[in-house]
PDB file of C-alpha atoms in Angstrom:
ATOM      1  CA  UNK A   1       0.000   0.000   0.000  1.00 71.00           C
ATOM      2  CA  UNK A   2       0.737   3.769  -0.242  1.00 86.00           C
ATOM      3  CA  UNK A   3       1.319   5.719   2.569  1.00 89.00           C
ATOM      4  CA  UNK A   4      -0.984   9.028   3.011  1.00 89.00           C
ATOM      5  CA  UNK A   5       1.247  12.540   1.938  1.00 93.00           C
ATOM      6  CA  UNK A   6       4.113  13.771   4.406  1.00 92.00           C
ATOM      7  CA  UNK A   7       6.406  16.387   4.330  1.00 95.00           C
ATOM      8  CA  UNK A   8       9.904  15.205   4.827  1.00 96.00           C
ATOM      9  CA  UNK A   9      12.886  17.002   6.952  1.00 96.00           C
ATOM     10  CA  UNK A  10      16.772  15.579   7.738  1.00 96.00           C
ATOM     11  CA  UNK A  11      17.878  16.313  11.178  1.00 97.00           C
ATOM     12  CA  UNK A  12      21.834  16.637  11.365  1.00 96.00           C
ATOM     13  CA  UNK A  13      21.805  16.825  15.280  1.00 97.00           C
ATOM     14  CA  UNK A  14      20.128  16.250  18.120  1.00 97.00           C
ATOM     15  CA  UNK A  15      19.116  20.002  18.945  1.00 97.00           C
ATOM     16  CA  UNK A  16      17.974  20.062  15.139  1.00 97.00           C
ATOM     17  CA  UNK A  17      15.252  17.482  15.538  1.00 97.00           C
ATOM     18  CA  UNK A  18      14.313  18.654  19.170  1.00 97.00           C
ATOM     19  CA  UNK A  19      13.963  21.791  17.337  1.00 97.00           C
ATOM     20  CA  UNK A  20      11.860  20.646  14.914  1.00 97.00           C
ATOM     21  CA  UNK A  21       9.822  18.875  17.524  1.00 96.00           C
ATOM     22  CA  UNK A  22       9.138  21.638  18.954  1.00 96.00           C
ATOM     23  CA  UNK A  23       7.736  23.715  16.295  1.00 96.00           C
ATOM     24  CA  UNK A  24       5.377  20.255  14.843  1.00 95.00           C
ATOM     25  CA  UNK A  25       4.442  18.578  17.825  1.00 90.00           C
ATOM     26  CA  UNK A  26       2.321  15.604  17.809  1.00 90.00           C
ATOM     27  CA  UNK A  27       2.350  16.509  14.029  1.00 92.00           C
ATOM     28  CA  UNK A  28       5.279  15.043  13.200  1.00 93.00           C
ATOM     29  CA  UNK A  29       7.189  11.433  13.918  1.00 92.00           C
ATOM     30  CA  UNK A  30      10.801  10.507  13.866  1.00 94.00           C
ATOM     31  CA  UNK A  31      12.681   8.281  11.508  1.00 92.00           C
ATOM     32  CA  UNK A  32      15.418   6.229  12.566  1.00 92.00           C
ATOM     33  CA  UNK A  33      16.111   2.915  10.843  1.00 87.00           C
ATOM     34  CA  UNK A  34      12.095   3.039   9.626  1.00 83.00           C
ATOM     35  CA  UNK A  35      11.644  -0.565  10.182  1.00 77.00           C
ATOM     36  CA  UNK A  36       8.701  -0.749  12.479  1.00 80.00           C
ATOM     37  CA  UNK A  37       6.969   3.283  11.564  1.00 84.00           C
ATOM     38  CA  UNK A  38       6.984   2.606   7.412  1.00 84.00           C
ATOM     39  CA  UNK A  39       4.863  -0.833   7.469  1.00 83.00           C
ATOM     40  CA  UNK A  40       2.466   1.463   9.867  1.00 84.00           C
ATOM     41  CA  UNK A  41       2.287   4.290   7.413  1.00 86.00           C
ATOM     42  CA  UNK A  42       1.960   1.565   4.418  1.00 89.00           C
ATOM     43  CA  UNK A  43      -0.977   0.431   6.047  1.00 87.00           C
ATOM     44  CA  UNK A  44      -2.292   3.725   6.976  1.00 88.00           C
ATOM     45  CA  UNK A  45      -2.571   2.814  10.352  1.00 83.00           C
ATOM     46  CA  UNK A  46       0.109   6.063  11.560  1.00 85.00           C
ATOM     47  CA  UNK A  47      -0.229   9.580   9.385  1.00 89.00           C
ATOM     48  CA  UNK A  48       2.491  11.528  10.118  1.00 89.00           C
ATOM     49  CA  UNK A  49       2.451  15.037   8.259  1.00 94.00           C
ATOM     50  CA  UNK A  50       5.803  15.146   9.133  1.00 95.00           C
ATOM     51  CA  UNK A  51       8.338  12.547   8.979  1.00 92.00           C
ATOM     52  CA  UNK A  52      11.856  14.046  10.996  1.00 96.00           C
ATOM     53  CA  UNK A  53      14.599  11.811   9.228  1.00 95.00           C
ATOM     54  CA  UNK A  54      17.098  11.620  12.808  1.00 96.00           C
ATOM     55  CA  UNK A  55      19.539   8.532  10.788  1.00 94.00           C
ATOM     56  CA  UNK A  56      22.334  11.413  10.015  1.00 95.00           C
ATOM     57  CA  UNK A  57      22.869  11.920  13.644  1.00 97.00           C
ATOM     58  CA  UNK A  58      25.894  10.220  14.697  1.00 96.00           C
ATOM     59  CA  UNK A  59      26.271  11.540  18.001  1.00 97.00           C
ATOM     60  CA  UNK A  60      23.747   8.925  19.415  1.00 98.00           C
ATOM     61  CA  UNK A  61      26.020   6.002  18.367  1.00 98.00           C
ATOM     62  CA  UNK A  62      28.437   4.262  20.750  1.00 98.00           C
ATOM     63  CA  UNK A  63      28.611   1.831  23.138  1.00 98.00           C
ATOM     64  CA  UNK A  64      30.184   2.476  26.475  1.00 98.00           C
ATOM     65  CA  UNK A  65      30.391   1.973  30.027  1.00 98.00           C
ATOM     66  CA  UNK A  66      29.775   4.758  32.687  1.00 98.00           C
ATOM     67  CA  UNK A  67      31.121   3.651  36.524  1.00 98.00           C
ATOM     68  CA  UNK A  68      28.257   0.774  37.313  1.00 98.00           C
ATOM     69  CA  UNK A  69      26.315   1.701  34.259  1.00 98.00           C
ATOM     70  CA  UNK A  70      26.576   0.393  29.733  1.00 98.00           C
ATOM     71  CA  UNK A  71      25.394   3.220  27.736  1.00 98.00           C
ATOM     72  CA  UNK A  72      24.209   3.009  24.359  1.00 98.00           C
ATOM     73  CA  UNK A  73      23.119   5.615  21.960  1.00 98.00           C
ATOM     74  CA  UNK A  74      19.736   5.526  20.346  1.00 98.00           C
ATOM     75  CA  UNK A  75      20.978   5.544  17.032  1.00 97.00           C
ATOM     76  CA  UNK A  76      23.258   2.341  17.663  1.00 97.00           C
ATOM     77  CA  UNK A  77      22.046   0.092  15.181  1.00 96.00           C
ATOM     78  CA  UNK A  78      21.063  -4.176  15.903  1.00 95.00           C
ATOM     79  CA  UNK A  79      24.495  -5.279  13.577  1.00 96.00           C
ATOM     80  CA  UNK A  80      26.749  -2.899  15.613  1.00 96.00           C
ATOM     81  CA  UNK A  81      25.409  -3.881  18.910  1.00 97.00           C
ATOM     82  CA  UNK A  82      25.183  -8.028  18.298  1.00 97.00           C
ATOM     83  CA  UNK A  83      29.110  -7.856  18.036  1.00 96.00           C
ATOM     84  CA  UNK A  84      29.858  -4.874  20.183  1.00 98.00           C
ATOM     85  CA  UNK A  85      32.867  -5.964  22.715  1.00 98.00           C
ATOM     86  CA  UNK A  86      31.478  -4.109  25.604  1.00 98.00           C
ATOM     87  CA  UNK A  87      28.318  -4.974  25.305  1.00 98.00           C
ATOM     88  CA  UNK A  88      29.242  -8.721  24.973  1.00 97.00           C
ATOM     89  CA  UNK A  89      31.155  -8.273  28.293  1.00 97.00           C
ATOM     90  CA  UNK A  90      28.749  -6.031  30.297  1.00 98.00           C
ATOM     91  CA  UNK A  91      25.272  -6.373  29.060  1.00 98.00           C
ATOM     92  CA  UNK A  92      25.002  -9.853  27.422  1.00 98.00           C
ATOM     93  CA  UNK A  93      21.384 -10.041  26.946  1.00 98.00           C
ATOM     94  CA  UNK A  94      21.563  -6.923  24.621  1.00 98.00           C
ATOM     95  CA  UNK A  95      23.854  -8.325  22.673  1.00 98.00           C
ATOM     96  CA  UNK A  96      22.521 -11.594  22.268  1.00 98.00           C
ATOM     97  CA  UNK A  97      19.034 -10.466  21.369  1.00 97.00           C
ATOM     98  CA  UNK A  98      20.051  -7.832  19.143  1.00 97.00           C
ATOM     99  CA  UNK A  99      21.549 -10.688  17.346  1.00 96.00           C
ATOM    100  CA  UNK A 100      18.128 -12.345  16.649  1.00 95.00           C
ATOM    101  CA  UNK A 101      16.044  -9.361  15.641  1.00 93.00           C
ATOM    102  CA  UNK A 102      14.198  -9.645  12.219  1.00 87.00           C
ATOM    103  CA  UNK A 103      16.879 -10.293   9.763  1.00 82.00           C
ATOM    104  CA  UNK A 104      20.017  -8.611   8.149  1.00 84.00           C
ATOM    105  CA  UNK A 105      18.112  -5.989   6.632  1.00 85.00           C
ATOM    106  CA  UNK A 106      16.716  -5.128   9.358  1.00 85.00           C
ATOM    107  CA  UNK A 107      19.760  -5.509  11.526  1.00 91.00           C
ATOM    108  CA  UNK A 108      21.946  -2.907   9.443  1.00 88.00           C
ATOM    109  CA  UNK A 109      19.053  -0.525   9.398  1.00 88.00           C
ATOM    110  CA  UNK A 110      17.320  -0.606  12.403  1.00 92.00           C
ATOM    111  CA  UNK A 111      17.918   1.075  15.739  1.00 95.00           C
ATOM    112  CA  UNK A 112      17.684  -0.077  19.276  1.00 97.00           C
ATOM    113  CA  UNK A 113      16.581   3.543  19.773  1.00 96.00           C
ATOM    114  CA  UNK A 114      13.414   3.564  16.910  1.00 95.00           C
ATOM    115  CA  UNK A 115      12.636  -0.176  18.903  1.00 95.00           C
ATOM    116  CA  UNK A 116      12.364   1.112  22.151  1.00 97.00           C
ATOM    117  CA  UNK A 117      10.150   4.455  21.007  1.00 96.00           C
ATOM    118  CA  UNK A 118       8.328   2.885  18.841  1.00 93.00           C
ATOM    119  CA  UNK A 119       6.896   0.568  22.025  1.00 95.00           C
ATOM    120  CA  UNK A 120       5.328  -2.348  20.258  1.00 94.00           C
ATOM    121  CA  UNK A 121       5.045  -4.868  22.530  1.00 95.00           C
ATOM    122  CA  UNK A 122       5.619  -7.508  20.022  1.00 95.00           C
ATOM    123  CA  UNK A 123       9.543  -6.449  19.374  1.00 95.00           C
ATOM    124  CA  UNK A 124      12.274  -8.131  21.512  1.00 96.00           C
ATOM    125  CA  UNK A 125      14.529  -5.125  22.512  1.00 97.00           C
ATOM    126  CA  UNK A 126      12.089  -3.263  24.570  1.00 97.00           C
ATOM    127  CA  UNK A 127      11.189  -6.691  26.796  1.00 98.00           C
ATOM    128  CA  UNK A 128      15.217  -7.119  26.977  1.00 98.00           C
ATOM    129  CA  UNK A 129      15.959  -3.421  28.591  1.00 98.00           C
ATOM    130  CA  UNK A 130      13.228  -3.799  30.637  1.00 98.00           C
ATOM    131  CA  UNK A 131      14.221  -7.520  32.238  1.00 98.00           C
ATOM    132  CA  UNK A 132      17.572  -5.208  32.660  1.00 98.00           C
ATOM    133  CA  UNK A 133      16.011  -2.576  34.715  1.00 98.00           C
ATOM    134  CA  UNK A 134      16.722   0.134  32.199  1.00 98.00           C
ATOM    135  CA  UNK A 135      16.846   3.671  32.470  1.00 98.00           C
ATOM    136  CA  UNK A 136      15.701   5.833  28.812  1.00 98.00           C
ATOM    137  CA  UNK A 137      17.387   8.901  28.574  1.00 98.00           C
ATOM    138  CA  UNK A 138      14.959  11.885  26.745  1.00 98.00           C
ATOM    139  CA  UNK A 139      16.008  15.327  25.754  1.00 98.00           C
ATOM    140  CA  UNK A 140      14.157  17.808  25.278  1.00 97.00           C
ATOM    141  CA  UNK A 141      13.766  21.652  25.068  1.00 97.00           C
ATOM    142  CA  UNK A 142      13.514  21.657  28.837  1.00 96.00           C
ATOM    143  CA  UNK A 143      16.896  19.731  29.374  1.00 97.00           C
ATOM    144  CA  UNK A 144      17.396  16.190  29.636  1.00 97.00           C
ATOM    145  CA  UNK A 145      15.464  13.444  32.105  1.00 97.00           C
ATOM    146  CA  UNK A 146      15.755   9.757  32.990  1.00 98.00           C
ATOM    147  CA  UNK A 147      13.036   6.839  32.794  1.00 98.00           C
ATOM    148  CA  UNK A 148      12.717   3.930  34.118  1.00 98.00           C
ATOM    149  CA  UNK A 149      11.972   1.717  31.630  1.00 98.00           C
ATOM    150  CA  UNK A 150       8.864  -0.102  34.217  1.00 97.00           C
ATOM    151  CA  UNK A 151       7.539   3.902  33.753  1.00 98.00           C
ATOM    152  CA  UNK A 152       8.411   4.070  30.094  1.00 98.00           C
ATOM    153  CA  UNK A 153       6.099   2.072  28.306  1.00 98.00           C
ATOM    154  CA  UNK A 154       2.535   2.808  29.129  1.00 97.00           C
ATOM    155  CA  UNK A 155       0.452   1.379  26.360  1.00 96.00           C
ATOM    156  CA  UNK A 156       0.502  -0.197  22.861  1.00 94.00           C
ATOM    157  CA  UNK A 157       2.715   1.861  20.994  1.00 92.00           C
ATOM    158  CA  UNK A 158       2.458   4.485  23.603  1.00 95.00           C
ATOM    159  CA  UNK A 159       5.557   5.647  25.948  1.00 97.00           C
ATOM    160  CA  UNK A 160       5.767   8.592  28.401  1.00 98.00           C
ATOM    161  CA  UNK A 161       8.259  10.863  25.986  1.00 97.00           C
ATOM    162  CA  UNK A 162       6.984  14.254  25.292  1.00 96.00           C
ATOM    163  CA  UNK A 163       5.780  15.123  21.668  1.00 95.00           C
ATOM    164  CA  UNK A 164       8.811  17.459  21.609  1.00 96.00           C
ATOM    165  CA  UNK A 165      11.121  15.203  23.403  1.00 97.00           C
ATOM    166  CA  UNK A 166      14.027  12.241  21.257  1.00 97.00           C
ATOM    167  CA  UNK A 167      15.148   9.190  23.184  1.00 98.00           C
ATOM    168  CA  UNK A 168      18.887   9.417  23.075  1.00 98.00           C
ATOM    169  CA  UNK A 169      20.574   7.197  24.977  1.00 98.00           C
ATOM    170  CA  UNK A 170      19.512   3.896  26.753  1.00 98.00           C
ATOM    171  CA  UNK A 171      21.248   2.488  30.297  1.00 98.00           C
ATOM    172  CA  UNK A 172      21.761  -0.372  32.520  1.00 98.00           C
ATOM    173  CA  UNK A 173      23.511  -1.824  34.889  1.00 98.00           C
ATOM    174  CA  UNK A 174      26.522  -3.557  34.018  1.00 98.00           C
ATOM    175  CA  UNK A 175      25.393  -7.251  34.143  1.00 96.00           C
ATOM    176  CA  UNK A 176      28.615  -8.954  35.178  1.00 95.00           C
ATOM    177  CA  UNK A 177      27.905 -12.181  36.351  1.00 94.00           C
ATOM    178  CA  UNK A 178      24.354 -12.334  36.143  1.00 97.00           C
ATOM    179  CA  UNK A 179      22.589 -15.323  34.227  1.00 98.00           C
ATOM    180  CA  UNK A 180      20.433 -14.601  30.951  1.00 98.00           C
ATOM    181  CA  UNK A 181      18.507 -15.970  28.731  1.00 98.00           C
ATOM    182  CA  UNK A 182      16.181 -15.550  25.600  1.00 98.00           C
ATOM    183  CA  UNK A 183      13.715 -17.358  24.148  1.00 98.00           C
ATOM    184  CA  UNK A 184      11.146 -16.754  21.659  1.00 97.00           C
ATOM    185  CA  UNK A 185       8.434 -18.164  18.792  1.00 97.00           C
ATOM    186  CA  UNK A 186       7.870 -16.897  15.578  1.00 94.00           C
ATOM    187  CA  UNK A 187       5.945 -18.283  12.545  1.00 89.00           C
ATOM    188  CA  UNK A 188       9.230 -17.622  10.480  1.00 85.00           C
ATOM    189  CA  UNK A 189      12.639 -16.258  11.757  1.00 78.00           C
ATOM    190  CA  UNK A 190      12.060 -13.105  10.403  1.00 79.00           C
ATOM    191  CA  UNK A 191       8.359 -12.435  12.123  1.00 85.00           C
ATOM    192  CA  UNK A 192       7.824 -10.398  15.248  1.00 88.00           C
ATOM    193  CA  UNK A 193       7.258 -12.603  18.168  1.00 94.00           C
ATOM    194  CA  UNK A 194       4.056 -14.880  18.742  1.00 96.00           C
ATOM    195  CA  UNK A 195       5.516 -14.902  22.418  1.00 98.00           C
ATOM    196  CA  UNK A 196       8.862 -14.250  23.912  1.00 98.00           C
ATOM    197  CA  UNK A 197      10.687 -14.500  27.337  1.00 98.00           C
ATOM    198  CA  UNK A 198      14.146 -12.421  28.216  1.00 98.00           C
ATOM    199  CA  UNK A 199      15.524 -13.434  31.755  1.00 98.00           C
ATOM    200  CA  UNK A 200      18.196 -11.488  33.740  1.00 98.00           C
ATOM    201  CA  UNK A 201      19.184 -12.821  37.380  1.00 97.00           C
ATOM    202  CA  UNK A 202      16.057 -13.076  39.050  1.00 97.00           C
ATOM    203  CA  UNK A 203      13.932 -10.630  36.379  1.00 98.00           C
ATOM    204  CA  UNK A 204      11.733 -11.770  33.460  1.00 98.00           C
ATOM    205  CA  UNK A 205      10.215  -9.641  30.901  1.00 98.00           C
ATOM    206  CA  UNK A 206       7.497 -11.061  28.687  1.00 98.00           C
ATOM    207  CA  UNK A 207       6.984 -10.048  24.880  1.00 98.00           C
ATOM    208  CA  UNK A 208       3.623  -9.952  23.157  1.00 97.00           C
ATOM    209  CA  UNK A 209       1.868 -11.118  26.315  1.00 98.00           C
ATOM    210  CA  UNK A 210      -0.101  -7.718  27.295  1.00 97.00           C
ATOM    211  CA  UNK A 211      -0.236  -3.847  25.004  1.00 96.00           C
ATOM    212  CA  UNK A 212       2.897  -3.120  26.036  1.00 97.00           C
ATOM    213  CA  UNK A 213       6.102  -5.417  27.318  1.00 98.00           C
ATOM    214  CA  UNK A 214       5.969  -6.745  31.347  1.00 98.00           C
ATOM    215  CA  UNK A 215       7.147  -8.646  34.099  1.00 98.00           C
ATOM    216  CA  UNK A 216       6.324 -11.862  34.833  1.00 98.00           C
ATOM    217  CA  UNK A 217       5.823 -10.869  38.488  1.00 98.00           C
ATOM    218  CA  UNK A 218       4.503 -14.201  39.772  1.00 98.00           C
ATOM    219  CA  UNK A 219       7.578 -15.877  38.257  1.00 98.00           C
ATOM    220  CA  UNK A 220       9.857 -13.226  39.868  1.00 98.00           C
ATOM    221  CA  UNK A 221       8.303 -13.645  43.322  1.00 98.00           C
ATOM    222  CA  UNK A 222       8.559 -17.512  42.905  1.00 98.00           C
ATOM    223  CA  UNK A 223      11.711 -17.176  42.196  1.00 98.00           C
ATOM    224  CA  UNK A 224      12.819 -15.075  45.019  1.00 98.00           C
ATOM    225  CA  UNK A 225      11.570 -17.373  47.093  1.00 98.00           C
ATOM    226  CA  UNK A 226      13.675 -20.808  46.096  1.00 97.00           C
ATOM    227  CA  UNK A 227      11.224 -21.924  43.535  1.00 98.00           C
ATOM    228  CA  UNK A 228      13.000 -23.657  40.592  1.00 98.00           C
ATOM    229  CA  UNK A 229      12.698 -23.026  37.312  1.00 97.00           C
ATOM    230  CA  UNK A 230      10.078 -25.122  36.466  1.00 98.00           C
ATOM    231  CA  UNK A 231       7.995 -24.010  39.366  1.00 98.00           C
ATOM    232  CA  UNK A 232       8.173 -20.185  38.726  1.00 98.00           C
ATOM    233  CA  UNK A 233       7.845 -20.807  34.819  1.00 98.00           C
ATOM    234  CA  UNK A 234       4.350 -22.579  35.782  1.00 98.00           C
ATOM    235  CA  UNK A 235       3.445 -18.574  37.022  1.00 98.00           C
ATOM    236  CA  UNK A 236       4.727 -16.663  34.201  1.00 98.00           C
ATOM    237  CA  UNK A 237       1.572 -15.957  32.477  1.00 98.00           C
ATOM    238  CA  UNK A 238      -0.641 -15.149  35.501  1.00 97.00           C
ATOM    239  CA  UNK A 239      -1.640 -11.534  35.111  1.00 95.00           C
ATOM    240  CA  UNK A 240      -0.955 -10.978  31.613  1.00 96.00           C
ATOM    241  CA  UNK A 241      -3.552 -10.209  28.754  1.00 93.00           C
ATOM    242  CA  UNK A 242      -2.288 -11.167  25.505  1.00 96.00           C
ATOM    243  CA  UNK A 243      -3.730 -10.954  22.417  1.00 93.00           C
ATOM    244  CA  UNK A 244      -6.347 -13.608  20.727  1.00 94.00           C
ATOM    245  CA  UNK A 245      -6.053 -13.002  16.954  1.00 91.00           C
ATOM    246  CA  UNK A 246      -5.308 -15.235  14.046  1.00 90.00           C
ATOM    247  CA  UNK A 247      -1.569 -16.321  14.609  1.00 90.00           C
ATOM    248  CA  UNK A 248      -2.334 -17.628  18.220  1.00 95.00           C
ATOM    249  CA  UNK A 249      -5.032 -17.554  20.901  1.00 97.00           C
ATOM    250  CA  UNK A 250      -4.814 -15.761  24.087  1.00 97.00           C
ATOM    251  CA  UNK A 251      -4.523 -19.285  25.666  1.00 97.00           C
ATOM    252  CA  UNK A 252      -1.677 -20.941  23.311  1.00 97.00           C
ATOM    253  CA  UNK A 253       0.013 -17.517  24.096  1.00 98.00           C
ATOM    254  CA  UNK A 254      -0.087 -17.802  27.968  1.00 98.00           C
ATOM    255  CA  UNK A 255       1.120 -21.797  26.997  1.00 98.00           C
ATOM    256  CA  UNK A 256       3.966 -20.735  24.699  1.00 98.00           C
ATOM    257  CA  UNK A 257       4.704 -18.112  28.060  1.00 98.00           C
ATOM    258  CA  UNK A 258       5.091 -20.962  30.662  1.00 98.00           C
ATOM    259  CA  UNK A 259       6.941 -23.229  28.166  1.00 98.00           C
ATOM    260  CA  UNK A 260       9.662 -20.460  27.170  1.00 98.00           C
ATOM    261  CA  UNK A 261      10.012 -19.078  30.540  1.00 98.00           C
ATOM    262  CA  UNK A 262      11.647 -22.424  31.566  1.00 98.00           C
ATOM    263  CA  UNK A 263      13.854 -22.719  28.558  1.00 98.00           C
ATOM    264  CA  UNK A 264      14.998 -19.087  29.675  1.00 98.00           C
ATOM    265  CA  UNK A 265      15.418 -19.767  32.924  1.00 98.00           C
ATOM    266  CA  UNK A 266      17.701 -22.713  32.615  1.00 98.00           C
ATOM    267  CA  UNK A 267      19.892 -20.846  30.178  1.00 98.00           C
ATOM    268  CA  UNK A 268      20.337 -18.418  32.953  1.00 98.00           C
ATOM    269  CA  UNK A 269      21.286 -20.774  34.870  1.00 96.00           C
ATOM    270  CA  UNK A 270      23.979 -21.883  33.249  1.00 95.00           C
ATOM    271  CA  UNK A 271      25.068 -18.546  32.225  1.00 93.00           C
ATOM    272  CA  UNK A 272      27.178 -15.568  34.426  1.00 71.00           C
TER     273      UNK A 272
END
């Protein structure tokens, strides 16, 4: 399909688009790798007037560590971060996932950044910061603020940044010795995820299982409490509300949650 008419403008830095924010509001949306906003538009489900093209700023890639903290720009795209030696070292998970998003198009276009602010609850980066306790760093024309990425996402496709405000830079804590793991089930290996489970230490995130990316609290507590990993897995989809639609029922969902929740689980446990 054709997307509806938009004006077009190329950001050089980040006080250019925040500029341009600014002036369009909820008028116009940001471009980064265009991987998850373009199908949207083709399907005329988003109508930007103004697309803000923000993949010229190079400021808002890099990869590095900050006393207890990783810190990776918004613009850092999936191929980068998959072989990125900090990363690898600090923040496995991100790595490792970043590895297994979509395919190599996709990986040497898109953005961790465009993931995260884009919010669907279906993609496997924002489920992976937030099993890592992440922090989302926004600037905007009143200065810069931190988010905690449990306060970030607050419905499908829906975050807490300002019309005016760009995601720059995401953090979390360096996670030396922690376990991880990742599991998730497509229809093909290029599809967004049916389900999907990310595990770090004693968190678990949950993709596709509610309108925007969770906790498996139940699992968490269980675990917490000495419960192995096939006991807490039993809890993971308690609480959530996923979708019932053509590609899987609510109930195979909440299945596929309790069944991939254990595989993650015992990778972590082998892991760290």
């Amino acid at each position: 399909m054709i997307t509806a008419a938009f004006s077009y403008r190329r950001a050089t830095s980040v006080d250019e688009a925040i500029a341009v924010l600014t002036e369009h509001g909820d008028d116009a949306k940001l471009l980064a790798g265009g991987h998850s906003l373009l199908p949207l538009m083709k399907l005329r489900l988003a109508a930007p007037e103004l697309l803000v093209d923000i993949s010229p700023i190079d400021e808002l890639r890099y990869v590095r560590t900050d006393g207890d903290d990783v810190v990776i720009g918004a613009m850092s795209r999936y191929h980068d971060l998959q072989a990125d030696p900090v990363l690898r070292e600090h923040a496995p998970l991100l790595a490792h996932v970043s590895g297994v998003v979509g395919d190599q198009q996709v990986r040497h276009r898109g953005t961790i950044g465009g993931s995260i602010a884009h919010a669907d609850a279906a993609a496997d980066l924002p489920a992976a910061v937030l099993a890592c306790d992440g922090v989302l760093v926004a600037r905007g024309p009143k200065g810069e603020r931190r988010i905690p990425a449990a306060d970030f996402f607050v419905g499908p496709f829906t975050t807490s940044l300002e019309p005016d405000e760009l995601l720059t830079e995401i953090r979390v804590r360096k996670q030396d010795g922690i376990g991880w793991g990742f599991e998730k089930f497509t229809r093909r290996a290029i599809d967004w995820a049916i389900v999907g489970v990310a595990v770090a230490g004693g968190s678990v995130a949950l993709i596709n299982m509610a309108g925007t990316p969770i906790r498996a609290a139940a699992t968490e507590e269980a675990l917490a409490g000495g419960a192995s990993s096939a006991e807490a897995a039993r809890l993971a989809a308690e609480g959530t509300n996923p979708p019932d639609e053509a590609h899987a029922s609510s109930r195979y969902r909440q299945h596929l949650a309790k069944v991939l929740t254990e595989r993650a689980l015992v990778q972590a446990a082998t892991r760290g």
